[in-house]
C-alpha positions as a printed NumPy array, in Angstrom:
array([[ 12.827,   0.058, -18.942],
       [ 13.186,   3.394, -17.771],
       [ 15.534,   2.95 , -15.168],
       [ 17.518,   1.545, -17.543],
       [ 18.579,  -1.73 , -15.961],
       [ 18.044,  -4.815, -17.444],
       [ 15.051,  -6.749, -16.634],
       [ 17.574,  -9.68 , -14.462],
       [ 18.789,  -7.114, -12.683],
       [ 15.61 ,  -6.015, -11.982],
       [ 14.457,  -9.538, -11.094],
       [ 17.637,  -9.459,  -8.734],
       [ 17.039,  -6.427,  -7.313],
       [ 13.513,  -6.965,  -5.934],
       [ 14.353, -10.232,  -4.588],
       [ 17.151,  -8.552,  -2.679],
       [ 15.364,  -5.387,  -1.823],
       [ 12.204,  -7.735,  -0.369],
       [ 14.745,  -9.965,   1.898],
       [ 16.085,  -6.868,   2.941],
       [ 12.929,  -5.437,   4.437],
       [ 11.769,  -8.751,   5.524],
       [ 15.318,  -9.23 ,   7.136],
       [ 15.745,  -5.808,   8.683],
       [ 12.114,  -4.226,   8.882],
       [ 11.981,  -0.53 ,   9.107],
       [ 14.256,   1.712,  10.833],
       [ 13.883,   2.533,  14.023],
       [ 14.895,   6.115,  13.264],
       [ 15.563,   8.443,  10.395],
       [ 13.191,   6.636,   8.338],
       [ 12.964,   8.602,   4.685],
       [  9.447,   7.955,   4.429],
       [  9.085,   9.49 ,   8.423],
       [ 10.798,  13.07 ,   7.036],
       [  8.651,  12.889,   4.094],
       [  5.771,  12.913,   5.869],
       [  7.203,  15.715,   8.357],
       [  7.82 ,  17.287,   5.328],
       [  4.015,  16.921,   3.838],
       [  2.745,  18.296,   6.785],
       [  4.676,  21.164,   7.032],
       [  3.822,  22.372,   3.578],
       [  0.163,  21.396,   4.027],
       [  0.212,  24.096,   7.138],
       [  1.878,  26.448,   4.841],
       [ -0.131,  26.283,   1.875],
       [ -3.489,  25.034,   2.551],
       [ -5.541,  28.186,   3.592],
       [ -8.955,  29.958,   2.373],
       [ -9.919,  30.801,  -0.936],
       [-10.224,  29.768,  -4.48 ],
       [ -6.71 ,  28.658,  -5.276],
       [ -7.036,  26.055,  -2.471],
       [ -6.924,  23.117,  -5.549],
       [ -4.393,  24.823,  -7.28 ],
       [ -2.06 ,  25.067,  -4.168],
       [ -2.823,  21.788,  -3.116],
       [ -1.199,  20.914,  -6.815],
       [  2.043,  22.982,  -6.029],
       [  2.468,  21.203,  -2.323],
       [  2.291,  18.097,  -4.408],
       [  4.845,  19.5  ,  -6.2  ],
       [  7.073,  20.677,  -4.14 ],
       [  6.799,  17.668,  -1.428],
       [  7.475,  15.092,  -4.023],
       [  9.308,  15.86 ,  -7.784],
       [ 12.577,  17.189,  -6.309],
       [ 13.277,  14.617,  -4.06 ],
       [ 11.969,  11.947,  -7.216],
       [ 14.566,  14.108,  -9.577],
       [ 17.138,  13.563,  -6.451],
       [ 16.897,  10.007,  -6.352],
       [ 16.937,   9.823, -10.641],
       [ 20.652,  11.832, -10.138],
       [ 22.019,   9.969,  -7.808],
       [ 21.605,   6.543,  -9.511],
       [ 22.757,   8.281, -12.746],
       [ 25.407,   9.938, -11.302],
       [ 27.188,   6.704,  -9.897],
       [ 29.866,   5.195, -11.78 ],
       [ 30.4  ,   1.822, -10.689],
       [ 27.304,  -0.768, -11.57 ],
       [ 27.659,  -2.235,  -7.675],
       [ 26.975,   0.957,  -6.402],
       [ 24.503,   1.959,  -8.276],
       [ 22.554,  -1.519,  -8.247],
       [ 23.109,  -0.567,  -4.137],
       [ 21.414,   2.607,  -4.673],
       [ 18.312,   1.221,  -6.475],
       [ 18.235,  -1.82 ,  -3.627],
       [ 18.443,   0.868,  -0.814],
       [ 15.444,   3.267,  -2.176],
       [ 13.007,  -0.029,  -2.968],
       [ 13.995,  -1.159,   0.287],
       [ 13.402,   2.039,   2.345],
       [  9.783,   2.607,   0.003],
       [  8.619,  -1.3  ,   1.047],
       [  6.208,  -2.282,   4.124],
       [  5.993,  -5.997,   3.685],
       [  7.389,  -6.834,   7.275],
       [  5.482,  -3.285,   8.791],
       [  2.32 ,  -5.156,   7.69 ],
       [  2.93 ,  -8.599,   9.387],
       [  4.524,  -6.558,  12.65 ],
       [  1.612,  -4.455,  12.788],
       [ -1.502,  -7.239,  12.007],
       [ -0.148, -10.068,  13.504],
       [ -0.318,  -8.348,  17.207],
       [ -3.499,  -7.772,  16.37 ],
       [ -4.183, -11.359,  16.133],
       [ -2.414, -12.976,  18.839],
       [ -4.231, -10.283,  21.035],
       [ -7.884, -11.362,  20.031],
       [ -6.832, -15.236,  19.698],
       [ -6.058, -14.059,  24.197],
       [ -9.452, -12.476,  23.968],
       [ -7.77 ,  -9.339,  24.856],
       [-10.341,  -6.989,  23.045],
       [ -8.606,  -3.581,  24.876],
       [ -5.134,  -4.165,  23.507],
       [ -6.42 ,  -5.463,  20.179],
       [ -8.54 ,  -2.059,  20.199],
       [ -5.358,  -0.365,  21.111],
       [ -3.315,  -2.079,  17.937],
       [ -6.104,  -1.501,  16.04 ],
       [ -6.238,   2.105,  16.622],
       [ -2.457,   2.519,  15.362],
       [ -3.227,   1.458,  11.732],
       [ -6.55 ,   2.275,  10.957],
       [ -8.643,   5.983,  11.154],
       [-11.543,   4.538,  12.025],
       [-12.895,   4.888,  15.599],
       [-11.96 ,   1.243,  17.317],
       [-12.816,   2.126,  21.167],
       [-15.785,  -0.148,  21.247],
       [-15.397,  -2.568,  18.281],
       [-15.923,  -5.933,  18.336],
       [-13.831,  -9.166,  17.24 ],
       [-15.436,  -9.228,  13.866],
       [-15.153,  -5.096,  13.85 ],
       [-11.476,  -5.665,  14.43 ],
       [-10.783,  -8.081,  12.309],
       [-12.073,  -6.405,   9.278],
       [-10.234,  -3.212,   9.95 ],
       [ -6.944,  -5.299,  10.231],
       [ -7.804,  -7.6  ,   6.773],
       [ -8.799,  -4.871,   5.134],
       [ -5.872,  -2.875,   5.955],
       [ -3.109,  -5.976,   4.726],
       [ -4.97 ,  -6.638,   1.915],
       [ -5.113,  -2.821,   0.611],
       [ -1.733,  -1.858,   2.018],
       [ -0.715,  -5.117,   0.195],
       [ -1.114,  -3.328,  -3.158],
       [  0.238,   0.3  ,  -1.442],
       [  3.092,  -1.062,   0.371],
       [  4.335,  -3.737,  -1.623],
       [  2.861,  -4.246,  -4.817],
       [  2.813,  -1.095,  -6.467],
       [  6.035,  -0.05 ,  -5.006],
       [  7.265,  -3.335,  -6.551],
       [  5.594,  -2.467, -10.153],
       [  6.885,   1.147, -10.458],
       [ 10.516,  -0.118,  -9.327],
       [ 10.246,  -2.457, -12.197],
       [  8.993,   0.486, -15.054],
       [ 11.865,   2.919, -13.522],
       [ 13.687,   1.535, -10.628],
       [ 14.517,   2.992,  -7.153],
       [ 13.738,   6.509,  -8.271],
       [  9.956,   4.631,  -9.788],
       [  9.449,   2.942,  -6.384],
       [ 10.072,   6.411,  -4.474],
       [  7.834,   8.394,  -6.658],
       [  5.198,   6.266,  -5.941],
       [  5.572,   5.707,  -2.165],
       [  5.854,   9.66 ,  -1.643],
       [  2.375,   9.868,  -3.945],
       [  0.734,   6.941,  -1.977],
       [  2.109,   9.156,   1.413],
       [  0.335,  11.849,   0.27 ],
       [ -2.836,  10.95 ,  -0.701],
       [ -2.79 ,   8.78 ,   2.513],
       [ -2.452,  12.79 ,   4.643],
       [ -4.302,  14.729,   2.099],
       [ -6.855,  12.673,   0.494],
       [ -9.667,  12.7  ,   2.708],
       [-13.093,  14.584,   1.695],
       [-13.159,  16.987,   4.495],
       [-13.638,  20.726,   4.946],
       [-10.071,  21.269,   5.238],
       [ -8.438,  18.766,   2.721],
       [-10.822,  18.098,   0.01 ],
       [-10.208,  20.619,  -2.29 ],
       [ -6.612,  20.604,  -1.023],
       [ -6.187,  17.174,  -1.073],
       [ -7.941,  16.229,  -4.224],
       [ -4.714,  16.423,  -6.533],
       [ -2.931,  14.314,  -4.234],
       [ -5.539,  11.274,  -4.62 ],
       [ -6.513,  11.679,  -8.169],
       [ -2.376,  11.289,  -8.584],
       [ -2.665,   8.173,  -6.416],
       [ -5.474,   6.586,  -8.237],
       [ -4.067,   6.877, -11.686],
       [ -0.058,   5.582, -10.289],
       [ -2.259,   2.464,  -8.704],
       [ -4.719,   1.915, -11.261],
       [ -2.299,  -0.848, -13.055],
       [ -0.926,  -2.208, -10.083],
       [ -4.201,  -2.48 ,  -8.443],
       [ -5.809,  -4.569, -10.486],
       [ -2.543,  -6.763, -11.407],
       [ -3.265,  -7.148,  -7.132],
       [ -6.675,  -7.972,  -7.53 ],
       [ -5.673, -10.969,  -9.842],
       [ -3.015, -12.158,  -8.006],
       [ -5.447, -12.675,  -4.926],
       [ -8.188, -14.476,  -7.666],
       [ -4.893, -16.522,  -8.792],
       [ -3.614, -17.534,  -5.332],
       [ -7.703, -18.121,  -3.792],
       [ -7.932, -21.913,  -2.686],
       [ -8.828, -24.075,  -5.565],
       [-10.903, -23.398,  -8.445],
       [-14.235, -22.338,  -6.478],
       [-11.995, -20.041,  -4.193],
       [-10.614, -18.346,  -7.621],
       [-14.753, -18.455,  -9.396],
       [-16.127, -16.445,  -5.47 ],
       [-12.942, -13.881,  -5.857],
       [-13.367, -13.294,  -9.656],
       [-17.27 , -12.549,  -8.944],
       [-16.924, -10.594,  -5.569],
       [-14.168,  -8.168,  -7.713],
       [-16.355,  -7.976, -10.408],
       [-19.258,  -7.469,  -9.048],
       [-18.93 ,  -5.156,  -5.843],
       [-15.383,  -3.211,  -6.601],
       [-17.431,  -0.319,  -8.497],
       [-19.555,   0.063,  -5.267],
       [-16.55 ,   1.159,  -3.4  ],
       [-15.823,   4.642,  -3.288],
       [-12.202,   4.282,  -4.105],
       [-11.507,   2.802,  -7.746],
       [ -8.601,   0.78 ,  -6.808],
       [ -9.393,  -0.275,  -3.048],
       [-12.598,  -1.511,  -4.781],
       [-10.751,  -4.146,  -6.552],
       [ -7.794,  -5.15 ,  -4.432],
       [-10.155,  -5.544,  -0.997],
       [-13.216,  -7.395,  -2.793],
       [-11.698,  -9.824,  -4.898],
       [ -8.841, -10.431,  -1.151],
       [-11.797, -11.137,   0.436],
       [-13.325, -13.137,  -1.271],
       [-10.175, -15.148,  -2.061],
       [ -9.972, -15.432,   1.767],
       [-13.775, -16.483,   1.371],
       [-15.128, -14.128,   4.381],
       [-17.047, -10.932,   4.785],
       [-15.335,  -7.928,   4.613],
       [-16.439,  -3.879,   4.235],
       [-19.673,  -3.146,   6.051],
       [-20.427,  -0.625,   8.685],
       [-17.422,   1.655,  10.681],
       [-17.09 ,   4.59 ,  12.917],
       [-15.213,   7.369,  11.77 ],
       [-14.671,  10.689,  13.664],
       [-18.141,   9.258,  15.52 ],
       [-20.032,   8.484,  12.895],
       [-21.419,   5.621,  11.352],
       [-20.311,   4.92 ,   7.376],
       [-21.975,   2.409,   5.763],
       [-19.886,   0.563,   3.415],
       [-20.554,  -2.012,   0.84 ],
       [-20.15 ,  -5.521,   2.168],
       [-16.908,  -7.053,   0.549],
       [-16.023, -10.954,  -0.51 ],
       [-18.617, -13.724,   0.656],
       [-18.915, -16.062,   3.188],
       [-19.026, -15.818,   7.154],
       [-18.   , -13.412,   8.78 ],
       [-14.379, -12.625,   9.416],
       [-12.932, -13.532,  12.739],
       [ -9.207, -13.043,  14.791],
       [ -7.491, -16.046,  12.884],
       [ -8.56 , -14.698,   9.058],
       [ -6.14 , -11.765,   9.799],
       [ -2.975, -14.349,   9.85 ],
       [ -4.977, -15.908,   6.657],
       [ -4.833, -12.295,   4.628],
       [ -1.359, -11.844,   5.892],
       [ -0.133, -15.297,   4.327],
       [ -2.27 , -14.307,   0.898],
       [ -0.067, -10.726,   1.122],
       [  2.975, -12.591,   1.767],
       [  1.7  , -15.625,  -1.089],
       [  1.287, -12.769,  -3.798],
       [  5.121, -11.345,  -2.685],
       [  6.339, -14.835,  -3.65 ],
       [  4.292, -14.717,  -7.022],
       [  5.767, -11.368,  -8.01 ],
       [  8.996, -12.284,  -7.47 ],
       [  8.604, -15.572,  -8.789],
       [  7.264, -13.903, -11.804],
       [  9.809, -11.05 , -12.324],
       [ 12.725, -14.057, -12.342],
       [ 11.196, -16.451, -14.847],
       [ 10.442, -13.159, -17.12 ],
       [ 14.31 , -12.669, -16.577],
       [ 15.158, -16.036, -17.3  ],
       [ 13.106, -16.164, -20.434],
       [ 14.385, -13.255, -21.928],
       [ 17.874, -14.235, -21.536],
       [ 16.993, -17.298, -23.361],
       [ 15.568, -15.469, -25.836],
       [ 18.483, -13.211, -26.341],
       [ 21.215, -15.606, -25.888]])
């Protein structure tokens, strides 16, 4: 491993990092991740302007905003004598880079609002995790853009912070986090940020491409029974290279069609109408599938873990 740390530790480490976060949430203030992104924008003002280097200074914001603070982290686990403290330090940074109780506190609102048929506040909840224009949706319109955000921000949040802590630790899990940040500000296709902003989600893609599709079949594993597992196998398969990004594709289609509804479709953004490719199969989603795609997110959490300590446990059988 590159961290160095032995893969029980590891195992330990996660398991104590994830109770942590599911214990404690985020904090309420001086939140790394809320500086970072202070940070990102303040450099993005600086640096994105005009002209022909606008790629290449997009590169050196990317830069700037995220290997010093990843060579930061790498020091100060290094530079720590004692093994509690340092095991403290790797806990600390996994725990500050996961969203695994964020995601539940921010759906599961949304759900208890629609289950009251309160369609103004569930627009209003809506509206706080998703860019899309929710002023006017509807139940189903709702629901999708709250299933579709657990199940992506599954892999974003929790998985792949959880795979790169596991290749290099708490310095791993806060490399990625800060890229996944960044490509979240930067990487959208307009004017202003897509020549800017196209480092920052090309980084993204390739630092999710594994853990994206290790997501993908954890949702086809944990799909209800052996026809739930067949329609999530096919819906990945089959409609993941339709969507434009290569590893939401696979996470979203083969969630949705472990949760065995209709996902994707049409959306307003910045008032206009996208059409997307229809994701998973089945009827359409409604207010109660977005407690069902929370308990798959929280279901694959379990796996991992569950995974990462009988690894441990086999390899110190192996060694003993």
């Amino acid at each position: 491993m590159l961290s160095g740390l032995s893969f029980s530790t590891i195992a330990l480490l996660m398991v104590a990092a994830v109770l942590l976060d599911l214990w404690w949430g985020e904090v309420r203030r001086w939140h790394p991740l809320v500086g970072f992104g202070n940070l990102a924008m303040a450099l993005e003002r600086r640096l994105n302007r005009e002209g022909r280097l606008r790629f290449a200074r997009g590169v050196l914001a990317w830069t700037l905003a995220v290997l010093p603070l990843t060579a930061l982290a790498a020091l100060l686990v290094w530079t720590l004598a004692a093994p509690a403290a340092q095991a403290a330090a790797h806990v600390l940074m996994l725990y500050f880079a996961l969203g695994l109780r964020s995601l539940r506190d921010h759906n599961l609102p949304i759900a208890d609002a629609l289950g009251r048929n309160d369609l103004q506040d569930a627009r209003r909840l809506t509206s706080y995790i998703v860019s899309r224009d929710t002023t006017s949706a509807s139940e189903i319109e709702l629901t999708k853009a709250s299933a579709e955000s657990l199940l992506e921000n599954g892999n974003d949040a929790v998985f792949g912070t959880l795979f790169w802590f596991i290749v290099a630790g708490g310095p791993g899990a806060v490399l990625f986090r800060m890229a996944n940040t960044l490509d979240a500000m930067w990487g959208y296709r307009t004017p202003r940020l897509r020549q800017f902003g196209c480092a920052a989600a090309r980084i993204d893609d390739a630092l999710n491409y594994l853990p994206a599709r290790l997501t993908a079949l954890s949702y086809v594993l944990l799909a209800p029974g052996l026809q739930g597992k067949r329609r999530a196998w096919q819906c990945w398969r089959a409609q993941a290279p339709g969507w434009d990004s290569p590893n939401a594709g696979p996470v979203m289609s083969s969630g949705a069609g472990a949760l065995g509804v209709q996902l994707g479709g049409a959306a307003v953004y910045d008032g206009e109408l996208e059409h997307r490719p229809t994701l998973g199969a089945g009827p359409q989603a409604t207010g109660t599938d977005i407690n069902r795609a929370w308990r798959l997110v929280a279901r694959t959490t379990a796996l991992w873990l569950a995974l990462a300590c009988a690894a441990a446990a086999l390899m110190e059988y192996i060694h003993a």
